[in-house]
Short mmCIF file of C-alpha atoms in Angstrom, two decimals:
data_model
loop_
_atom_site.label_atom_id
_atom_site.label_comp_id
_atom_site.label_asym_id
_atom_site.label_seq_id
_atom_site.Cartn_x
_atom_site.Cartn_y
_atom_site.Cartn_z
CA UNK A 1 -80.89 -4.34 -151.22
CA UNK A 2 -80.05 -0.75 -150.69
CA UNK A 3 -82.88 0.54 -148.08
CA UNK A 4 -84.64 3.74 -149.82
CA UNK A 5 -83.97 6.71 -146.54
CA UNK A 6 -86.93 8.44 -147.76
CA UNK A 7 -88.32 9.98 -144.46
CA UNK A 8 -91.55 9.23 -143.28
CA UNK A 9 -93.85 11.29 -141.12
CA UNK A 10 -96.96 13.43 -141.76
CA UNK A 11 -97.47 14.08 -145.98
CA UNK A 12 -97.72 17.95 -145.38
CA UNK A 13 -99.93 19.16 -149.00
CA UNK A 14 -97.32 21.31 -151.48
CA UNK A 15 -94.24 20.63 -149.84
CA UNK A 16 -91.33 23.06 -151.86
CA UNK A 17 -94.27 25.67 -152.53
CA UNK A 18 -97.52 25.94 -153.29
CA UNK A 19 -98.85 24.78 -156.94
CA UNK A 20 -99.36 27.27 -159.74
CA UNK A 21 -102.38 29.56 -159.42
CA UNK A 22 -102.65 28.04 -155.61
CA UNK A 23 -102.48 30.49 -151.95
CA UNK A 24 -99.30 30.35 -150.20
CA UNK A 25 -101.53 27.07 -147.75
CA UNK A 26 -101.76 25.59 -151.39
CA UNK A 27 -105.49 26.45 -151.69
CA UNK A 28 -107.33 27.87 -154.41
CA UNK A 29 -107.46 31.54 -155.26
CA UNK A 30 -111.24 32.11 -155.47
CA UNK A 31 -111.69 35.55 -157.53
CA UNK A 32 -114.09 37.62 -156.21
CA UNK A 33 -113.17 39.24 -152.67
CA UNK A 34 -112.73 37.71 -149.33
CA UNK A 35 -114.15 34.66 -147.88
CA UNK A 36 -112.99 31.66 -149.08
CA UNK A 37 -115.00 28.51 -147.92
CA UNK A 38 -117.75 29.42 -145.50
CA UNK A 39 -118.60 26.68 -142.32
CA UNK A 40 -122.24 26.76 -144.17
CA UNK A 41 -125.11 29.37 -144.46
CA UNK A 42 -127.41 26.94 -144.95
CA UNK A 43 -129.41 25.07 -141.94
CA UNK A 44 -129.57 20.84 -142.37
CA UNK A 45 -130.59 18.45 -140.13
CA UNK A 46 -127.12 17.03 -138.04
CA UNK A 47 -126.57 13.91 -137.08
CA UNK A 48 -128.50 13.91 -134.16
CA UNK A 49 -131.53 15.21 -135.90
CA UNK A 50 -130.93 18.62 -134.83
CA UNK A 51 -130.25 21.70 -137.23
CA UNK A 52 -126.70 22.61 -138.17
CA UNK A 53 -125.10 24.02 -141.01
CA UNK A 54 -124.08 22.49 -144.30
CA UNK A 55 -121.11 21.66 -144.57
CA UNK A 56 -118.91 22.41 -147.99
CA UNK A 57 -119.34 19.66 -150.61
CA UNK A 58 -117.00 16.99 -151.28
CA UNK A 59 -115.58 17.16 -154.58
CA UNK A 60 -113.80 13.57 -155.88
CA UNK A 61 -112.03 14.97 -158.93
CA UNK A 62 -110.47 11.70 -160.48
CA UNK A 63 -108.61 11.43 -163.33
CA UNK A 64 -110.97 9.91 -166.00
CA UNK A 65 -109.42 6.99 -167.86
CA UNK A 66 -110.98 5.13 -171.84
CA UNK A 67 -111.27 1.62 -169.61
CA UNK A 68 -115.31 1.68 -169.20
CA UNK A 69 -114.78 -0.33 -165.05
CA UNK A 70 -112.82 3.09 -164.43
CA UNK A 71 -115.60 5.28 -164.22
CA UNK A 72 -118.17 2.30 -162.30
CA UNK A 73 -115.40 1.88 -160.29
CA UNK A 74 -115.22 5.67 -159.09
CA UNK A 75 -118.75 5.78 -158.01
CA UNK A 76 -118.66 3.05 -156.01
CA UNK A 77 -115.88 4.32 -154.07
CA UNK A 78 -118.07 7.50 -154.05
CA UNK A 79 -121.26 5.65 -152.73
CA UNK A 80 -118.53 4.46 -149.33
CA UNK A 81 -117.40 8.13 -148.48
CA UNK A 82 -121.35 9.11 -148.64
CA UNK A 83 -122.47 6.00 -146.35
CA UNK A 84 -119.81 7.32 -144.09
CA UNK A 85 -121.00 10.52 -143.65
CA UNK A 86 -124.69 10.79 -144.09
CA UNK A 87 -125.61 14.13 -145.34
CA UNK A 88 -121.87 15.45 -146.67
CA UNK A 89 -122.58 16.85 -150.15
CA UNK A 90 -120.67 14.90 -152.07
CA UNK A 91 -119.68 14.96 -156.32
CA UNK A 92 -117.91 13.60 -158.95
CA UNK A 93 -115.83 15.68 -161.71
CA UNK A 94 -112.52 14.07 -163.75
CA UNK A 95 -109.72 16.36 -165.36
CA UNK A 96 -110.13 14.20 -168.42
CA UNK A 97 -112.10 11.69 -170.71
CA UNK A 98 -114.60 10.56 -168.88
CA UNK A 99 -118.25 12.24 -167.62
CA UNK A 100 -118.75 14.70 -165.79
CA UNK A 101 -115.99 16.69 -166.47
CA UNK A 102 -114.78 18.45 -163.56
CA UNK A 103 -115.30 22.15 -164.66
CA UNK A 104 -119.30 20.95 -165.24
CA UNK A 105 -119.40 19.86 -162.16
CA UNK A 106 -118.33 23.00 -160.21
CA UNK A 107 -120.29 24.98 -162.49
CA UNK A 108 -123.55 23.52 -160.78
CA UNK A 109 -121.67 23.91 -157.48
CA UNK A 110 -121.56 28.39 -158.52
CA UNK A 111 -122.07 30.14 -155.18
CA UNK A 112 -121.50 27.13 -152.84
CA UNK A 113 -118.24 25.90 -151.10
CA UNK A 114 -116.50 23.24 -152.03
CA UNK A 115 -113.59 20.83 -150.55
CA UNK A 116 -111.65 19.53 -153.97
CA UNK A 117 -109.86 16.28 -152.95
CA UNK A 118 -108.27 14.56 -155.73
CA UNK A 119 -107.71 10.84 -156.54
CA UNK A 120 -104.50 10.95 -157.23
CA UNK A 121 -101.68 9.29 -155.58
CA UNK A 122 -99.13 11.55 -155.70
CA UNK A 123 -97.91 15.10 -156.52
CA UNK A 124 -97.22 16.18 -160.01
CA UNK A 125 -98.77 18.34 -162.71
CA UNK A 126 -102.54 17.53 -162.16
CA UNK A 127 -102.51 18.13 -158.77
CA UNK A 128 -99.68 21.00 -158.87
CA UNK A 129 -101.55 22.89 -161.75
CA UNK A 130 -103.94 21.80 -163.48
CA UNK A 131 -106.50 20.80 -160.87
CA UNK A 132 -106.25 23.73 -158.31
CA UNK A 133 -106.36 26.21 -161.47
CA UNK A 134 -109.53 24.60 -162.67
CA UNK A 135 -110.77 25.50 -159.39
CA UNK A 136 -109.35 28.89 -159.13
CA UNK A 137 -111.74 29.89 -162.48
CA UNK A 138 -114.77 27.99 -161.46
CA UNK A 139 -117.98 30.04 -160.36
CA UNK A 140 -117.57 27.76 -156.65
CA UNK A 141 -115.73 29.10 -153.59
CA UNK A 142 -113.30 26.07 -153.78
CA UNK A 143 -110.08 25.17 -151.86
CA UNK A 144 -108.30 22.09 -153.06
CA UNK A 145 -107.01 19.11 -150.74
CA UNK A 146 -103.25 17.29 -151.34
CA UNK A 147 -103.63 14.01 -153.10
CA UNK A 148 -104.30 10.47 -151.22
CA UNK A 149 -100.08 9.16 -150.82
CA UNK A 150 -98.68 9.31 -149.14
CA UNK A 151 -100.45 7.53 -146.31
CA UNK A 152 -100.78 4.51 -143.84
CA UNK A 153 -103.95 3.59 -144.99
CA UNK A 154 -103.28 3.43 -149.05
CA UNK A 155 -100.63 0.88 -147.42
CA UNK A 156 -103.58 -0.99 -146.04
CA UNK A 157 -105.96 -0.89 -149.34
CA UNK A 158 -102.70 -2.26 -150.98
CA UNK A 159 -102.23 -4.94 -148.77
CA UNK A 160 -105.54 -5.49 -148.35
CA UNK A 161 -106.11 -6.02 -152.27
CA UNK A 162 -102.39 -7.73 -152.27
CA UNK A 163 -104.24 -10.82 -150.01
CA UNK A 164 -107.39 -10.80 -151.90
CA UNK A 165 -104.84 -11.51 -154.82
CA UNK A 166 -103.59 -14.61 -153.36
CA UNK A 167 -99.93 -12.89 -151.23
CA UNK A 168 -99.40 -14.41 -147.66
CA UNK A 169 -97.13 -12.99 -144.99
CA UNK A 170 -93.97 -15.18 -145.19
CA UNK A 171 -94.23 -17.32 -142.37
CA UNK A 172 -90.46 -17.24 -141.70
CA UNK A 173 -87.43 -15.88 -142.05
CA UNK A 174 -86.06 -17.83 -145.08
CA UNK A 175 -88.96 -17.02 -146.55
CA UNK A 176 -89.14 -13.54 -146.77
CA UNK A 177 -85.53 -13.00 -147.63
CA UNK A 178 -87.13 -15.24 -150.95
CA UNK A 179 -90.19 -12.35 -150.88
CA UNK A 180 -90.94 -8.96 -152.47
CA UNK A 181 -93.16 -6.67 -154.00
CA UNK A 182 -93.02 -4.55 -156.64
CA UNK A 183 -94.91 -1.02 -156.20
CA UNK A 184 -96.35 -0.57 -159.73
CA UNK A 185 -97.35 3.66 -160.78
CA UNK A 186 -98.44 5.20 -163.20
CA UNK A 187 -95.01 7.73 -163.05
CA UNK A 188 -94.56 11.04 -163.66
CA UNK A 189 -91.52 13.50 -164.47
CA UNK A 190 -91.68 15.55 -161.62
CA UNK A 191 -88.89 14.20 -158.63
CA UNK A 192 -91.83 14.94 -156.22
CA UNK A 193 -94.25 12.60 -157.26
CA UNK A 194 -91.09 10.08 -157.12
CA UNK A 195 -90.35 10.87 -153.35
CA UNK A 196 -94.02 10.11 -152.95
CA UNK A 197 -94.15 6.84 -154.64
CA UNK A 198 -90.87 5.65 -152.54
CA UNK A 199 -92.54 6.89 -149.23
CA UNK A 200 -95.91 4.53 -150.24
CA UNK A 201 -93.22 2.23 -151.15
CA UNK A 202 -91.55 2.40 -147.20
CA UNK A 203 -95.06 1.74 -145.89
CA UNK A 204 -96.30 -0.64 -147.21
CA UNK A 205 -92.68 -2.97 -147.00
CA UNK A 206 -93.34 -1.92 -142.56
CA UNK A 207 -96.61 -3.36 -143.59
CA UNK A 208 -95.86 -6.61 -145.01
CA UNK A 209 -92.58 -7.12 -144.08
CA UNK A 210 -90.54 -7.42 -147.32
CA UNK A 211 -88.62 -5.38 -149.87
CA UNK A 212 -91.49 -3.28 -151.63
CA UNK A 213 -89.42 -1.43 -154.88
CA UNK A 214 -91.22 1.22 -156.55
CA UNK A 215 -91.46 0.76 -160.33
CA UNK A 216 -93.78 2.72 -163.14
CA UNK A 217 -95.37 2.67 -165.78
CA UNK A 218 -94.16 5.29 -167.84
CA UNK A 219 -92.06 8.87 -168.18
CA UNK A 220 -89.77 7.27 -164.69
CA UNK A 221 -87.96 3.80 -163.97
CA UNK A 222 -87.19 1.09 -163.13
CA UNK A 223 -90.23 -0.37 -165.32
CA UNK A 224 -92.24 -3.23 -163.18
CA UNK A 225 -90.45 -5.82 -165.69
CA UNK A 226 -86.61 -4.42 -164.58
CA UNK A 227 -88.47 -4.71 -161.13
CA UNK A 228 -88.74 -7.26 -161.18
CA UNK A 229 -85.56 -8.94 -162.76
CA UNK A 230 -83.40 -6.90 -159.98
CA UNK A 231 -85.32 -9.08 -157.51
CA UNK A 232 -84.96 -12.03 -159.09
CA UNK A 233 -81.18 -11.13 -159.06
CA UNK A 234 -81.25 -10.77 -155.76
CA UNK A 235 -82.26 -14.19 -154.66
CA UNK A 236 -86.42 -12.86 -154.56
CA UNK A 237 -88.28 -15.52 -156.92
CA UNK A 238 -91.66 -15.26 -154.44
CA UNK A 239 -92.71 -11.41 -156.02
CA UNK A 240 -96.25 -10.10 -156.26
CA UNK A 241 -96.97 -6.65 -157.86
CA UNK A 242 -98.93 -4.35 -155.93
CA UNK A 243 -101.27 -1.99 -157.86
CA UNK A 244 -100.76 1.26 -157.13
CA UNK A 245 -103.53 2.73 -159.45
CA UNK A 246 -106.88 4.46 -158.46
CA UNK A 247 -108.72 2.11 -160.67
CA UNK A 248 -108.89 0.21 -164.02
CA UNK A 249 -107.15 1.68 -166.86
CA UNK A 250 -104.37 0.49 -169.41
CA UNK A 251 -101.52 1.51 -166.77
CA UNK A 252 -102.75 -0.62 -164.18
CA UNK A 253 -103.17 -3.72 -166.91
CA UNK A 254 -100.16 -3.01 -168.75
CA UNK A 255 -98.10 -3.79 -165.05
CA UNK A 256 -100.01 -6.26 -164.04
CA UNK A 257 -99.49 -7.96 -167.03
CA UNK A 258 -95.94 -7.53 -166.27
CA UNK A 259 -95.99 -11.24 -164.30
CA UNK A 260 -96.88 -14.29 -164.39
CA UNK A 261 -97.37 -14.74 -160.85
CA UNK A 262 -99.90 -12.87 -158.32
CA UNK A 263 -100.58 -9.38 -159.54
CA UNK A 264 -103.30 -7.01 -157.12
CA UNK A 265 -106.09 -5.13 -158.35
CA UNK A 266 -106.80 -1.59 -158.78
CA UNK A 267 -107.30 0.08 -154.95
CA UNK A 268 -111.05 1.02 -155.92
CA UNK A 269 -113.73 0.68 -153.72
CA UNK A 270 -112.01 -0.01 -150.48
CA UNK A 271 -113.18 1.00 -146.83
CA UNK A 272 -109.75 2.51 -146.15
CA UNK A 273 -109.66 4.54 -149.62
CA UNK A 274 -113.18 5.92 -148.24
CA UNK A 275 -111.34 6.93 -144.87
CA UNK A 276 -108.61 8.47 -146.52
CA UNK A 277 -110.78 10.60 -148.66
CA UNK A 278 -112.56 11.90 -145.55
CA UNK A 279 -109.10 13.07 -144.47
CA UNK A 280 -108.10 14.75 -146.79
CA UNK A 281 -111.46 16.73 -146.34
CA UNK A 282 -111.51 17.09 -142.99
CA UNK A 283 -107.19 18.64 -143.17
CA UNK A 284 -108.70 21.32 -145.59
CA UNK A 285 -111.29 21.84 -142.84
CA UNK A 286 -109.02 21.91 -140.28
CA UNK A 287 -106.37 24.43 -141.53
CA UNK A 288 -106.91 27.83 -141.17
CA UNK A 289 -107.21 30.13 -144.85
CA UNK A 290 -104.88 32.96 -144.62
CA UNK A 291 -106.31 35.79 -143.56
CA UNK A 292 -108.66 34.53 -140.67
CA UNK A 293 -107.90 33.25 -137.08
CA UNK A 294 -109.61 29.54 -137.03
CA UNK A 295 -110.01 26.78 -139.30
CA UNK A 296 -114.05 26.10 -140.07
CA UNK A 297 -116.04 23.49 -138.54
CA UNK A 298 -116.16 20.08 -139.26
CA UNK A 299 -119.73 18.89 -139.80
CA UNK A 300 -121.78 18.50 -136.93
CA UNK A 301 -121.21 14.76 -134.98
CA UNK A 302 -117.94 13.84 -137.16
CA UNK A 303 -114.09 14.03 -135.25
CA UNK A 304 -111.02 14.29 -138.09
CA UNK A 305 -109.42 10.88 -138.29
CA UNK A 306 -105.53 10.44 -136.94
CA UNK A 307 -102.99 11.77 -139.07
CA UNK A 308 -100.91 8.30 -139.23
CA UNK A 309 -102.53 5.38 -138.90
CA UNK A 310 -99.97 2.19 -137.45
CA UNK A 311 -98.96 -0.22 -139.04
CA UNK A 312 -98.62 -3.61 -137.53
CA UNK A 313 -94.83 -5.10 -137.67
CA UNK A 314 -94.50 -8.60 -138.42
CA UNK A 315 -92.55 -10.53 -136.02
CA UNK A 316 -88.67 -10.27 -136.19
CA UNK A 317 -89.27 -6.95 -138.15
CA UNK A 318 -89.76 -5.21 -141.04
CA UNK A 319 -87.47 -4.01 -143.48
CA UNK A 320 -87.35 -0.65 -144.79
CA UNK A 321 -88.78 0.14 -148.71
CA UNK A 322 -86.43 -1.76 -151.27
CA UNK A 323 -84.55 -0.73 -154.57
CA UNK A 324 -82.38 -3.05 -156.59
CA UNK A 325 -78.54 -1.45 -156.97
CA UNK A 326 -78.43 0.20 -160.01
#
């Protein structure tokens, strides 16, 4: 097995340059003069009952799917986010296929401040170009957060979904030597997307204590069946598939169907996912816009989540995420 040597550390938004149609810090440009997001002109009751500024709206940006389960899953996640941050306006918009479209959501927020949090797990076309360009053309004052991954909270959710599907931690070194996980992701031709997926795999491997091999449903390799065969060739026959998808859909179903063994459900409406969404939102508010001297104030009574959440290390140490030799 060959270790994936992608570096870990804080996942900074848009390494290698901002997306097209964005400011140098990676946030969407707003036509019509300076200002960008404002900390809140209106007043509303804060958590302590006092009067405080209304925070910028949080807009969850989902991809959309023809699978009817996807919309319900995303709405359930939205409800978790609202429950964690009472008083925060939370809205939903889709890139394609589902209602409401992102353009309609932003049109309804005309003249107000909004932070768009993509429910996408890696950098790619939608994160770099599609969403920032839609935000820049909207009548709302917008900024766009980084994608959800890589982040330890994502690995926490993946591990929880595997446990729900029946995965148990290996009991000893011999069991670990027979075990492995395939991280099934959508795939992209963008090399940044592959780099992000490898970092997610490494975070999950550190948490599980077994090798984790990234695999893809489209546009990149290896495929999930190829990764399963490669692990079996290395003597790892106790293998599960971790579904690195936000919601049910064609790719998630295809990848889960590639194994006769354990396959986890998509990430979905998990408490750690809701915390991660709010973390990305808070990161934007804590980052000064170009030409300003201070970051926006966070909503009254709330502190940002830590950048990194330490993952437990199994006894005997945890190998890095691995990939089969070519």
